[in-house]
Amino acid sequence: MPRPREFDERHVMEQAREQFWATGYAGTRMDDIARVTGLGKGSLYGAFGDKGKLFHRVFGDWCSAVVEVAEGRLAGGPDAEAMARLSGYVHLMAENTASDNERRGCLLAKGAAELTQHDPTVAKRSAETMTALLTLLRTEIAAAQRHGDIDSTADPERLAALLLTVVRGIEAVGKAGMDPQTLRNVADTALAVLPTPEGQKRLTT
């Protein structure tokens, strides 16, 4: 009978995430993971497999968290509140980036940039995450269109892709050093350019 694990697996995953986040996949060794978690490499391999398998778990958990945050803001509801939900999400993403003083950026972006070309698991998980985010944004845009806050003739798929690109782009330029107020202004501008029905002005949300 195998011995029960004498460590908090969730805590170990969090420590591993912090290390991968700080030094990237290529820059992280299992020795580094052992050091920050306080576990021997044998215990790590036994519980999580090799470095690639451990990163896949960390990356998958992070991607799930990214979608959960979006679902928290874009959870659906009355069409009359859809524009406010969109605004809340876009501004939340800008504010999160603006407050990232260490400029670490998002582990999703970092892992995708480093590994998608060579790692099918990371590539697949990244694509699934983007698809989920697009779906949430498209649903809210369609609701705002039904309520008359966004021009009903506009393509919700294209508008969703625009907002997603803005949100992910804010993270990238924020990591590069763009000042926090400019990041907030980008969020405001992205929402302001969503097309309104002819003759209608959008109220600030």
Tab-separated table of C-alpha atoms in Angstrom:
chain	number	residue	atom	x	y	z
A	1	MET	CA	0.000	0.000	0.000
A	2	PRO	CA	1.460	3.406	-0.959
A	3	ARG	CA	2.230	5.803	1.866
A	4	PRO	CA	-0.126	8.762	2.187
A	5	ARG	CA	1.302	12.071	1.022
A	6	GLU	CA	2.483	14.206	3.893
A	7	PHE	CA	2.137	17.576	2.166
A	8	ASP	CA	-0.569	19.954	1.002
A	9	GLU	CA	-0.772	19.351	-2.742
A	10	ARG	CA	-2.582	22.639	-3.374
A	11	HIS	CA	0.137	24.580	-1.556
A	12	VAL	CA	2.834	22.824	-3.547
A	13	MET	CA	1.030	23.675	-6.784
A	14	GLU	CA	0.855	27.321	-5.743
A	15	GLN	CA	4.559	27.427	-4.960
A	16	ALA	CA	5.363	25.753	-8.281
A	17	ARG	CA	3.146	28.265	-10.077
A	18	GLU	CA	4.990	31.166	-8.477
A	19	GLN	CA	8.321	29.732	-9.616
A	20	PHE	CA	7.192	29.103	-13.190
A	21	TRP	CA	5.606	32.543	-13.248
A	22	ALA	CA	8.809	34.210	-12.075
A	23	THR	CA	11.361	32.369	-14.210
A	24	GLY	CA	9.379	30.839	-17.070
A	25	TYR	CA	9.269	27.204	-18.077
A	26	ALA	CA	12.749	26.972	-19.570
A	27	GLY	CA	14.279	28.935	-16.701
A	28	THR	CA	12.798	26.680	-14.029
A	29	ARG	CA	14.439	23.436	-12.912
A	30	MET	CA	12.955	20.752	-10.742
A	31	ASP	CA	15.684	21.686	-8.274
A	32	ASP	CA	14.067	25.143	-8.080
A	33	ILE	CA	10.647	23.613	-7.477
A	34	ALA	CA	12.107	21.377	-4.768
A	35	ARG	CA	13.715	24.390	-3.113
A	36	VAL	CA	10.599	26.569	-2.999
A	37	THR	CA	8.297	23.734	-1.951
A	38	GLY	CA	10.662	22.125	0.530
A	39	LEU	CA	10.063	18.712	-1.026
A	40	GLY	CA	12.589	16.277	-2.399
A	41	LYS	CA	12.633	15.741	-6.141
A	42	GLY	CA	11.579	12.152	-5.613
A	43	SER	CA	8.400	13.290	-3.881
A	44	LEU	CA	7.722	15.811	-6.645
A	45	TYR	CA	8.187	13.260	-9.404
A	46	GLY	CA	6.048	10.762	-7.543
A	47	ALA	CA	3.200	13.203	-7.030
A	48	PHE	CA	3.273	15.258	-10.236
A	49	GLY	CA	5.496	13.556	-12.781
A	50	ASP	CA	8.239	15.405	-14.622
A	51	LYS	CA	8.571	19.177	-15.058
A	52	GLY	CA	6.391	19.198	-18.168
A	53	LYS	CA	3.526	17.389	-16.463
A	54	LEU	CA	3.766	19.651	-13.430
A	55	PHE	CA	3.666	22.743	-15.630
A	56	HIS	CA	0.667	21.395	-17.523
A	57	ARG	CA	-1.236	21.090	-14.247
A	58	VAL	CA	-0.209	24.561	-13.110
A	59	PHE	CA	-1.030	26.055	-16.500
A	60	GLY	CA	-4.366	24.271	-16.695
A	61	ASP	CA	-5.369	25.525	-13.257
A	62	TRP	CA	-4.393	29.060	-14.225
A	63	CYS	CA	-6.413	28.917	-17.447
A	64	SER	CA	-9.434	27.691	-15.497
A	65	ALA	CA	-9.018	30.605	-13.089
A	66	VAL	CA	-8.856	33.087	-15.992
A	67	VAL	CA	-12.173	31.807	-17.307
A	68	GLU	CA	-13.708	31.779	-13.820
A	69	VAL	CA	-12.827	35.453	-13.366
A	70	ALA	CA	-14.504	36.259	-16.678
A	71	GLU	CA	-17.549	34.215	-15.723
A	72	GLY	CA	-17.775	36.190	-12.499
A	73	ARG	CA	-18.219	39.388	-14.510
A	74	LEU	CA	-19.872	38.014	-17.644
A	75	ALA	CA	-22.252	35.600	-15.986
A	76	GLY	CA	-25.316	36.669	-17.933
A	77	GLY	CA	-28.444	38.284	-16.591
A	78	PRO	CA	-30.837	40.996	-17.725
A	79	ASP	CA	-30.056	42.404	-21.156
A	80	ALA	CA	-30.359	45.893	-19.668
A	81	GLU	CA	-27.255	45.199	-17.557
A	82	ALA	CA	-25.130	43.584	-20.266
A	83	MET	CA	-23.214	46.761	-21.094
A	84	ALA	CA	-22.385	47.249	-17.426
A	85	ARG	CA	-21.142	43.665	-17.217
A	86	LEU	CA	-18.899	44.196	-20.249
A	87	SER	CA	-17.582	47.435	-18.811
A	88	GLY	CA	-16.927	45.825	-15.440
A	89	TYR	CA	-14.895	43.024	-16.994
A	90	VAL	CA	-12.779	45.211	-19.271
A	91	HIS	CA	-12.075	47.681	-16.477
A	92	LEU	CA	-11.242	44.865	-14.050
A	93	MET	CA	-8.640	43.486	-16.443
A	94	ALA	CA	-7.120	46.933	-16.928
A	95	GLU	CA	-7.032	47.548	-13.184
A	96	ASN	CA	-5.425	44.185	-12.483
A	97	THR	CA	-2.668	45.012	-14.947
A	98	ALA	CA	-2.295	48.565	-13.630
A	99	SER	CA	-1.772	47.220	-10.105
A	100	ASP	CA	0.815	44.615	-11.167
A	101	ASN	CA	3.835	46.471	-9.810
A	102	GLU	CA	6.140	43.527	-10.471
A	103	ARG	CA	5.099	43.469	-14.149
A	104	ARG	CA	4.884	39.692	-14.168
A	105	GLY	CA	1.973	39.722	-16.567
A	106	CYS	CA	-0.343	36.747	-16.976
A	107	LEU	CA	0.908	33.169	-16.774
A	108	LEU	CA	-1.419	32.312	-19.654
A	109	ALA	CA	0.315	34.814	-21.924
A	110	LYS	CA	3.771	33.885	-20.678
A	111	GLY	CA	3.245	30.146	-21.048
A	112	ALA	CA	1.582	30.472	-24.449
A	113	ALA	CA	4.329	32.717	-25.812
A	114	GLU	CA	7.048	30.358	-24.629
A	115	LEU	CA	5.544	26.960	-25.382
A	116	THR	CA	2.653	26.846	-27.847
A	117	GLN	CA	4.951	26.351	-30.851
A	118	HIS	CA	6.396	23.157	-29.376
A	119	ASP	CA	3.927	21.931	-26.753
A	120	PRO	CA	0.557	20.658	-28.058
A	121	THR	CA	-0.921	20.488	-24.551
A	122	VAL	CA	-0.210	24.156	-23.838
A	123	ALA	CA	-1.350	25.137	-27.330
A	124	LYS	CA	-4.650	23.290	-26.929
A	125	ARG	CA	-5.330	24.659	-23.456
A	126	SER	CA	-4.524	28.207	-24.569
A	127	ALA	CA	-6.887	27.953	-27.531
A	128	GLU	CA	-9.666	26.509	-25.364
A	129	THR	CA	-9.283	29.376	-22.911
A	130	MET	CA	-9.471	32.022	-25.637
A	131	THR	CA	-12.532	30.334	-27.109
A	132	ALA	CA	-14.252	30.338	-23.720
A	133	LEU	CA	-13.488	34.033	-23.210
A	134	LEU	CA	-14.728	34.883	-26.696
A	135	THR	CA	-17.971	33.027	-26.051
A	136	LEU	CA	-18.601	34.915	-22.815
A	137	LEU	CA	-17.904	38.272	-24.450
A	138	ARG	CA	-19.995	37.453	-27.522
A	139	THR	CA	-22.954	36.451	-25.358
A	140	GLU	CA	-22.875	39.737	-23.450
A	141	ILE	CA	-22.456	41.771	-26.636
A	142	ALA	CA	-25.492	40.063	-28.144
A	143	ALA	CA	-27.457	40.863	-24.979
A	144	ALA	CA	-26.384	44.517	-25.203
A	145	GLN	CA	-27.485	44.532	-28.825
A	146	ARG	CA	-30.912	43.219	-27.904
A	147	HIS	CA	-31.243	46.012	-25.350
A	148	GLY	CA	-30.171	48.639	-27.856
A	149	ASP	CA	-26.841	49.588	-26.262
A	150	ILE	CA	-24.804	48.253	-29.200
A	151	ASP	CA	-25.752	48.498	-32.864
A	152	SER	CA	-27.711	45.362	-33.721
A	153	THR	CA	-26.201	45.231	-37.228
A	154	ALA	CA	-22.660	44.821	-35.891
A	155	ASP	CA	-21.103	41.361	-35.832
A	156	PRO	CA	-20.913	40.241	-32.156
A	157	GLU	CA	-18.152	37.766	-32.984
A	158	ARG	CA	-15.912	40.505	-34.332
A	159	LEU	CA	-16.672	42.832	-31.441
A	160	ALA	CA	-15.920	40.063	-28.953
A	161	ALA	CA	-12.589	39.416	-30.670
A	162	LEU	CA	-11.829	43.137	-30.522
A	163	LEU	CA	-12.490	43.352	-26.779
A	164	LEU	CA	-10.534	40.180	-26.072
A	165	THR	CA	-7.582	41.493	-28.061
A	166	VAL	CA	-7.737	44.778	-26.161
A	167	VAL	CA	-7.877	43.013	-22.796
A	168	ARG	CA	-4.960	40.731	-23.613
A	169	GLY	CA	-3.067	43.606	-25.211
A	170	ILE	CA	-3.463	45.730	-22.093
A	171	GLU	CA	-1.711	42.968	-20.178
A	172	ALA	CA	1.147	42.895	-22.692
A	173	VAL	CA	1.800	46.642	-22.832
A	174	GLY	CA	1.358	46.926	-19.068
A	175	LYS	CA	4.110	44.369	-18.595
A	176	ALA	CA	6.263	46.425	-20.964
A	177	GLY	CA	5.890	49.449	-18.714
A	178	MET	CA	2.918	51.485	-19.959
A	179	ASP	CA	1.679	53.681	-17.130
A	180	PRO	CA	-1.460	52.636	-15.216
A	181	GLN	CA	-3.629	55.589	-16.223
A	182	THR	CA	-2.970	54.960	-19.909
A	183	LEU	CA	-4.046	51.347	-19.418
A	184	ARG	CA	-7.294	52.553	-17.852
A	185	ASN	CA	-7.790	54.997	-20.724
A	186	VAL	CA	-7.359	52.166	-23.230
A	187	ALA	CA	-10.157	50.253	-21.500
A	188	ASP	CA	-12.411	53.324	-21.645
A	189	THR	CA	-11.646	53.855	-25.332
A	190	ALA	CA	-12.266	50.225	-26.269
A	191	LEU	CA	-15.738	50.390	-24.732
A	192	ALA	CA	-16.447	53.800	-26.252
A	193	VAL	CA	-15.767	52.614	-29.796
A	194	LEU	CA	-18.337	49.820	-29.642
A	195	PRO	CA	-20.923	50.929	-32.215
A	196	THR	CA	-24.175	52.357	-30.882
A	197	PRO	CA	-27.483	52.536	-32.738
A	198	GLU	CA	-27.686	55.566	-35.018
A	199	GLY	CA	-28.393	58.762	-33.125
A	200	GLN	CA	-27.791	57.221	-29.695
A	201	LYS	CA	-25.037	58.181	-27.277
A	202	ARG	CA	-23.653	55.686	-24.823
A	203	LEU	CA	-23.927	56.508	-21.149
A	204	THR	CA	-20.753	56.026	-19.104
A	205	THR	CA	-20.874	52.674	-17.263
